[in-house]
Coordinates of N, CA and C in Angstrom, one line a residue:
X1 N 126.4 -18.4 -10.2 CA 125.6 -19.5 -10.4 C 124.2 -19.0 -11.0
X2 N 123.4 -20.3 -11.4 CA 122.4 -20.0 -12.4 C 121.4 -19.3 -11.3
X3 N 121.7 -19.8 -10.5 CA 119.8 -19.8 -9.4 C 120.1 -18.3 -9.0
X4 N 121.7 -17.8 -8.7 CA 121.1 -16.6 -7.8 C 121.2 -15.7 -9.3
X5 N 121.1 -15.8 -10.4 CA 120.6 -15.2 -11.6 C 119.7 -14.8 -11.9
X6 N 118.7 -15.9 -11.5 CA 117.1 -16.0 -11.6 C 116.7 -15.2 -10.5
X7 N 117.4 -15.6 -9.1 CA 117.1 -14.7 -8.3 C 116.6 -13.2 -8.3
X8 N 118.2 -12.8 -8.7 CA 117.9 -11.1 -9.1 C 117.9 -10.5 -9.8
X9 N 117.2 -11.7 -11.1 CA 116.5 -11.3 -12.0 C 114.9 -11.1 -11.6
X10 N 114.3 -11.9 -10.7 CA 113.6 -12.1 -10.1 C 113.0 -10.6 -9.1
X11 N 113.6 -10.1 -8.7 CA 114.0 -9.2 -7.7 C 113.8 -8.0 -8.9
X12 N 114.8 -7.6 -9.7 CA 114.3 -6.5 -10.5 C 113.0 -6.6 -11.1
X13 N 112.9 -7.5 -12.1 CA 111.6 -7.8 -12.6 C 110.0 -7.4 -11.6
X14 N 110.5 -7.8 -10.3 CA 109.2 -7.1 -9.3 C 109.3 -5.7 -8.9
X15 N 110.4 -5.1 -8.9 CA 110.7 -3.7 -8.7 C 110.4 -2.9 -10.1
X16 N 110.7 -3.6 -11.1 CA 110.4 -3.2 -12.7 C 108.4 -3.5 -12.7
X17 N 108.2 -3.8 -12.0 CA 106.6 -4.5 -12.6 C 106.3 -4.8 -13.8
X18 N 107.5 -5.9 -14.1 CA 107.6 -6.8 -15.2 C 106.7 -8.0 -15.0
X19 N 105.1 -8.2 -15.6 CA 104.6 -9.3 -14.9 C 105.4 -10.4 -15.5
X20 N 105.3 -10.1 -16.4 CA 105.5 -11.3 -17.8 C 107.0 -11.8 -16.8
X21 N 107.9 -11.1 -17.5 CA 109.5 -11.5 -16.6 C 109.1 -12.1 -15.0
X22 N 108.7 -11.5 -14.4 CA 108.5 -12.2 -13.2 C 107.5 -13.5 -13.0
X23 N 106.8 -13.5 -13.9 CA 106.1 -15.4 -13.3 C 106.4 -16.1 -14.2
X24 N 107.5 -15.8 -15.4 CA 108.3 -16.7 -15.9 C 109.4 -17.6 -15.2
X25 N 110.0 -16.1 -14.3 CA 111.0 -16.7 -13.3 C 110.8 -17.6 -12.5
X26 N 109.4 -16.8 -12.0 CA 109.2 -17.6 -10.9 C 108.6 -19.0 -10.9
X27 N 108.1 -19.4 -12.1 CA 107.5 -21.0 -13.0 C 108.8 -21.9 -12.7
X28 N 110.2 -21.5 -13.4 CA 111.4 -21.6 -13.6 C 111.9 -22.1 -11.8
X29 N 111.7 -21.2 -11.5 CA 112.4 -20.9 -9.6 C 111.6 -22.0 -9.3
X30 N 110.3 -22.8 -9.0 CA 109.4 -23.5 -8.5 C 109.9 -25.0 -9.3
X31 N 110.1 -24.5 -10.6 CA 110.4 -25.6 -10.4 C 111.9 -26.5 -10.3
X32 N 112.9 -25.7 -10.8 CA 114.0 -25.9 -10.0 C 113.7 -26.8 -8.4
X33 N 113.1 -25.8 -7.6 CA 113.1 -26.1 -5.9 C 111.7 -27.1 -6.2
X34 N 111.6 -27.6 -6.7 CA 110.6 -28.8 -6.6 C 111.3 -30.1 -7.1
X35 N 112.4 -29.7 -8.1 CA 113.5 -31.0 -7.7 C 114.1 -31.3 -7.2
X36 N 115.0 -30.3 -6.3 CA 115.6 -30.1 -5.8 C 114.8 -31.1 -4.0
X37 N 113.9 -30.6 -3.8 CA 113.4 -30.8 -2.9 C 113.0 -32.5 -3.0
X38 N 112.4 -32.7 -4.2 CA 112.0 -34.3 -4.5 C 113.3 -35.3 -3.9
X39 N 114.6 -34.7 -4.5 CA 115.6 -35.7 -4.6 C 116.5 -35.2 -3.5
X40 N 115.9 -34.4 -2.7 CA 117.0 -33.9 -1.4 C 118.3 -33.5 -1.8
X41 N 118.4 -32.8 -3.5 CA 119.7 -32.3 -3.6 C 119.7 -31.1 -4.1
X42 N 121.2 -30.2 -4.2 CA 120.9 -28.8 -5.0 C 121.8 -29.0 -5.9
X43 N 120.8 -28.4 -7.1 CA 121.2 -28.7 -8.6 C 122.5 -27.7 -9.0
X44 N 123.0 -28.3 -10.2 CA 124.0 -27.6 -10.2 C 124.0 -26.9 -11.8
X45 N 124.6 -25.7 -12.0 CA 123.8 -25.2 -13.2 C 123.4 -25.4 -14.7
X46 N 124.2 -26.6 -14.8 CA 124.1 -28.1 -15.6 C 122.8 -28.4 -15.5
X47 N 122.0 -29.0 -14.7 CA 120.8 -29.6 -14.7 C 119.6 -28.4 -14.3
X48 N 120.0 -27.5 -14.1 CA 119.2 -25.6 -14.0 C 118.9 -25.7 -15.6
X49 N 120.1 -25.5 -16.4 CA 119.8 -25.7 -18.1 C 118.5 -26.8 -18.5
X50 N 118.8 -27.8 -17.9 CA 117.8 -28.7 -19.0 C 116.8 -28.9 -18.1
X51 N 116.3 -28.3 -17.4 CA 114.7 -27.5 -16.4 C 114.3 -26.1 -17.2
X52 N 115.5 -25.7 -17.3 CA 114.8 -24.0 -18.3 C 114.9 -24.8 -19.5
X53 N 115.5 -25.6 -20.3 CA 115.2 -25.9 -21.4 C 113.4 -26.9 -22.1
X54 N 113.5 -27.3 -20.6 CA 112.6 -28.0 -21.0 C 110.5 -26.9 -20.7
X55 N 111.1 -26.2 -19.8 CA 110.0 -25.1 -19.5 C 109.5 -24.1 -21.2
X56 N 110.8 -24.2 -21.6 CA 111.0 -23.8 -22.7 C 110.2 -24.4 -24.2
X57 N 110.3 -26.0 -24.1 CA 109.5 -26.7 -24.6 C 108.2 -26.6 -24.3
X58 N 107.6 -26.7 -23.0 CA 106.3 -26.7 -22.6 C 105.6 -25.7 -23.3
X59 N 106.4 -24.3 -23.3 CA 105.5 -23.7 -24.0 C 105.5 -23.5 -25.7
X60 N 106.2 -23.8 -25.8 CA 106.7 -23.7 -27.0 C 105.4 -25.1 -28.0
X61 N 105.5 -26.0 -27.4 CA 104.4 -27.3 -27.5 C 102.9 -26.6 -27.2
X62 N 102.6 -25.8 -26.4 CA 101.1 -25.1 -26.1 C 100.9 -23.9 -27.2
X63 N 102.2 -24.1 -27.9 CA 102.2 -22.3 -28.4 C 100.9 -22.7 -30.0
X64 N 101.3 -23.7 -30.2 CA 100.1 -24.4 -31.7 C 98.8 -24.0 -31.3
X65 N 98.7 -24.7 -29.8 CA 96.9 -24.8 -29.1 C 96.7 -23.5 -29.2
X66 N 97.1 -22.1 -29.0 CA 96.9 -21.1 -28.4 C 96.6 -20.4 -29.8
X67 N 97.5 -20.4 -30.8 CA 97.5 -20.1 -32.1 C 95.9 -20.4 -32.6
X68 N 96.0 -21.9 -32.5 CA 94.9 -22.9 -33.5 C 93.3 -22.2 -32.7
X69 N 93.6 -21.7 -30.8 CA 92.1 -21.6 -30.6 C 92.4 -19.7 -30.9
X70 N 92.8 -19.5 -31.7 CA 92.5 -18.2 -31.4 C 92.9 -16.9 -30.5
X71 N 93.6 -17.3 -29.9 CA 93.8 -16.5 -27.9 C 95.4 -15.9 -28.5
X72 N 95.2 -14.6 -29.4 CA 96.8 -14.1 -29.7 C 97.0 -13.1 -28.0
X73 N 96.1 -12.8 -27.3 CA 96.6 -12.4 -26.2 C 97.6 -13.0 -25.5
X74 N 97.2 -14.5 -25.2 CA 98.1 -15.9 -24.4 C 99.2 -16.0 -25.8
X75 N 99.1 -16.4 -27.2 CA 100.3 -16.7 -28.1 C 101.3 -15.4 -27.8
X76 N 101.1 -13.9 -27.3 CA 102.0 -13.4 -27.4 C 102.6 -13.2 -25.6
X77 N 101.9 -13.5 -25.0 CA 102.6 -13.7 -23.4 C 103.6 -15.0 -23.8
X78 N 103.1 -16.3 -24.4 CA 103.9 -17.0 -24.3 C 105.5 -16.9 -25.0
X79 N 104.9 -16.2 -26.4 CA 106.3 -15.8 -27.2 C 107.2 -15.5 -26.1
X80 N 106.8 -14.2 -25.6 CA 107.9 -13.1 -24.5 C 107.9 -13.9 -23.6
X81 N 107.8 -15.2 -22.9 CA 107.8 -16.3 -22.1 C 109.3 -17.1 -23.0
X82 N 108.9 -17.5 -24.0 CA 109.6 -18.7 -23.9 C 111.1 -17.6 -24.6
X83 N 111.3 -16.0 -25.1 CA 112.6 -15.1 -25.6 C 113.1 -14.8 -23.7
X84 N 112.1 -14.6 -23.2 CA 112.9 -14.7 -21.7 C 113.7 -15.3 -21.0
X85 N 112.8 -17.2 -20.7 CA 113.8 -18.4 -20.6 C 114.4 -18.5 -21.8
X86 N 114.9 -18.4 -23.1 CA 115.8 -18.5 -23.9 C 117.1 -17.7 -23.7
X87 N 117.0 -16.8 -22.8 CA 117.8 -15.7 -22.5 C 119.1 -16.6 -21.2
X88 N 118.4 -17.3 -20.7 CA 119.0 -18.4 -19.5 C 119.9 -19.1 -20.2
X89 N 119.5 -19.9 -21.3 CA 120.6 -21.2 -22.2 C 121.4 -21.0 -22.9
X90 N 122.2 -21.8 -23.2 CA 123.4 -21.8 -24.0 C 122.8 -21.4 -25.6
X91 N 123.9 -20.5 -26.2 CA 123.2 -20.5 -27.6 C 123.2 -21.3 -28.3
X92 N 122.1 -21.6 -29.4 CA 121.7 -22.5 -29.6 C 122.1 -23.0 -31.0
X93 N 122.5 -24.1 -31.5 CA 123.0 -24.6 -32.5 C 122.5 -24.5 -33.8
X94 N 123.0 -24.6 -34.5 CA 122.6 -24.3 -35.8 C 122.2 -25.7 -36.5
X95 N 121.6 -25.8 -37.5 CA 120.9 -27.1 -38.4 C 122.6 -27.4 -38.5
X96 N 123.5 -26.6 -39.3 CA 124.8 -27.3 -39.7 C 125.6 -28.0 -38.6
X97 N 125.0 -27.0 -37.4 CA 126.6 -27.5 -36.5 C 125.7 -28.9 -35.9
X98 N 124.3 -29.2 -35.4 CA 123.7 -29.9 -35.7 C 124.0 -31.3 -36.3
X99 N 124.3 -30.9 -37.1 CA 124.3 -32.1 -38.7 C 126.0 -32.8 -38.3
X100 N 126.9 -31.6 -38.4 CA 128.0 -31.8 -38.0 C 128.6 -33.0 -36.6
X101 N 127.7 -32.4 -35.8 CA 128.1 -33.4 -34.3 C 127.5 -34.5 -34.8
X102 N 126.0 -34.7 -35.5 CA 125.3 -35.7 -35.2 C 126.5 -37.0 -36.4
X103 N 127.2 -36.3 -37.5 CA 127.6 -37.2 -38.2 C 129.1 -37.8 -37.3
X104 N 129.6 -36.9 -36.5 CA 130.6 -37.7 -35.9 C 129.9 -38.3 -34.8
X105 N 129.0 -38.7 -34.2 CA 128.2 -39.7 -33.7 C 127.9 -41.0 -33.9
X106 N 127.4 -40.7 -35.3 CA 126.8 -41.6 -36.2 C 128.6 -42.6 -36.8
X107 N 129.5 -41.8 -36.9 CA 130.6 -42.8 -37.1 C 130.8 -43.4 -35.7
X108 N 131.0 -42.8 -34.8 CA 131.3 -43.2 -33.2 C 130.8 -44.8 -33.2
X109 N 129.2 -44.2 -33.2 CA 128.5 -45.3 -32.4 C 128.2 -46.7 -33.4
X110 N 129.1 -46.0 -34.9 CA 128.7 -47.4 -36.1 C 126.8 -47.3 -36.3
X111 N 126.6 -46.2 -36.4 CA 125.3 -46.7 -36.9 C 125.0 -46.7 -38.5
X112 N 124.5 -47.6 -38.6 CA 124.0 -47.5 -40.3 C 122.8 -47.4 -41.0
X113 N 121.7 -47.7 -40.3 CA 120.2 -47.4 -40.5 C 119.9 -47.1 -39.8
X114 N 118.3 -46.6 -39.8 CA 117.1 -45.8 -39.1 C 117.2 -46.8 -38.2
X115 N 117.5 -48.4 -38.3 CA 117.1 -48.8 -36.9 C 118.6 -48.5 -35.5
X116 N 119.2 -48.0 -36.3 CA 120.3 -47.4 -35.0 C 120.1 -46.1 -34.5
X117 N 118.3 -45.7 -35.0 CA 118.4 -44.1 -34.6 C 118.6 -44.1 -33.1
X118 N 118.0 -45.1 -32.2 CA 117.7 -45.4 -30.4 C 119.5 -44.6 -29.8
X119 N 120.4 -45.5 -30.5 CA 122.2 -45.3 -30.1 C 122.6 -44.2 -30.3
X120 N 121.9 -43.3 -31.4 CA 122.7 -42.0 -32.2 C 122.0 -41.0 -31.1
X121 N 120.3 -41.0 -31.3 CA 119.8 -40.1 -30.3 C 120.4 -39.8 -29.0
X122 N 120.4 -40.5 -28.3 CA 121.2 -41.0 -27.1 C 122.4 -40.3 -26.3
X123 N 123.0 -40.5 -27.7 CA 124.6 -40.1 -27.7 C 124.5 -38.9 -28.3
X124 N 123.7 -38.0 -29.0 CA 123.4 -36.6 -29.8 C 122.8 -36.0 -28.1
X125 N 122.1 -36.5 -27.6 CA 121.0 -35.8 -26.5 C 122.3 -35.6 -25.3
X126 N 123.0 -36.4 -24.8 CA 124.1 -36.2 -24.3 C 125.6 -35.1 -24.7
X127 N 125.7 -35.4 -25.9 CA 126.8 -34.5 -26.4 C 126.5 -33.1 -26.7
X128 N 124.8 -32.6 -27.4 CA 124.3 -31.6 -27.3 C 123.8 -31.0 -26.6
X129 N 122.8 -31.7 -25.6 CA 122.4 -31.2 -24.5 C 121.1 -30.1 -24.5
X130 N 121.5 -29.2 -23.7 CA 120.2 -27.6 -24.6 C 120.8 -27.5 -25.2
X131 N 122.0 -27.5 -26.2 CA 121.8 -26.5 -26.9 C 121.3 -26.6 -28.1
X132 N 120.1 -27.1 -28.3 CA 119.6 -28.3 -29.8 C 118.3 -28.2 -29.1
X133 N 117.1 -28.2 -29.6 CA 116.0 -28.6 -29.0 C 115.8 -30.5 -29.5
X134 N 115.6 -31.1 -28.8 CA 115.7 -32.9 -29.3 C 114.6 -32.8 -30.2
X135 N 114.0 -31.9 -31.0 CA 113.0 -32.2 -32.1 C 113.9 -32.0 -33.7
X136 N 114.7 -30.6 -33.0 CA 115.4 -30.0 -34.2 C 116.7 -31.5 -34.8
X137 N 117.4 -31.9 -33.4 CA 117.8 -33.7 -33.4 C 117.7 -34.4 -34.4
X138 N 116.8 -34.6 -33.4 CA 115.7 -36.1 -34.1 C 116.1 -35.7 -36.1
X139 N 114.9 -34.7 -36.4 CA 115.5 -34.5 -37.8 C 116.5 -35.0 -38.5
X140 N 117.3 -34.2 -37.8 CA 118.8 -34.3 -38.6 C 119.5 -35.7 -38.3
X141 N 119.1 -36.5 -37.5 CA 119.3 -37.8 -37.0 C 118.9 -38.4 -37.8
X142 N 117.3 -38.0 -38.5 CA 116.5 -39.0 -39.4 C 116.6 -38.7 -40.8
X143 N 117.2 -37.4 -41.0 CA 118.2 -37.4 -42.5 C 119.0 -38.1 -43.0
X144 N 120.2 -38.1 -42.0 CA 121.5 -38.6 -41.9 C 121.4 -40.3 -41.6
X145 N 120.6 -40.8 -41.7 CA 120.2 -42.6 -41.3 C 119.1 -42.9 -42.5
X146 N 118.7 -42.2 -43.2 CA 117.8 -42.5 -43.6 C 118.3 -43.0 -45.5

């Protein structure tokens, strides 16, 4: 399973005196056990994925601010932050294979314009999941409708 992954990844990384690796994990580990805890259940490594996926966005979203103010100290902890959790998910799709699912979608669900992007998204964010970031999506969602 994913969590005892993180675990003794966790575990080496402090034995390693990896800061960077270890308060990634541990960002990751916290928040796992903070949903887990919210909704009184344990996740299963299906929903472990799209918590590291989305940790993954957060920084990835902060990584402009950090650039734009200047701070390459924080842009390169974040880099080796967000190649670390990328190491956890499924690999990740290509613009083609991308293109490919989103168009057997787009026949599925009958969409024919930008105003059926709501149905296609939807059904793309479910069938792809992590392994697409939903920006890289969106795109190829607003190519293919457009």
């Amino acid at each position: 399973m994913l969590k005892e992954k993180l675990l003794e990844d966790l575990k080496m990384s402090m034995k390693e005196k990896n800061e960077v690796r270890k308060n990634a994990v541990q960002m990751v580990r916290a928040a796992i056990l903070q949903v887990e805890k919210d909704n009184g259940i344990t996740l299963e490594d299906e929903k472990i994925i799209q918590i590291i996926a989305k940790e993954v966005k957060k920084r990835k979203d902060s990584l402009d601010d950090y650039i734009k103010g200047g701070r390459e100290d924080i842009v390169k902890q974040v880099e080796e932050e967000i190649n670390i959790l990328s190491e956890y998910l499924p690999k990740q799709l290509s613009k083609e294979e991308i293109e490919k699912m989103v168009k057997e979608i787009i026949e599925q669900v009958g969409a024919e314009s930008i105003k059926d992007m709501g149905k296609v998204m939807k059904e793309a964010k479910e069938k792809i999941g992590a392994r697409a970031d939903g920006k890289a999506i969106n795109e190829v969602v607003k190519e293919l409708l457009a």
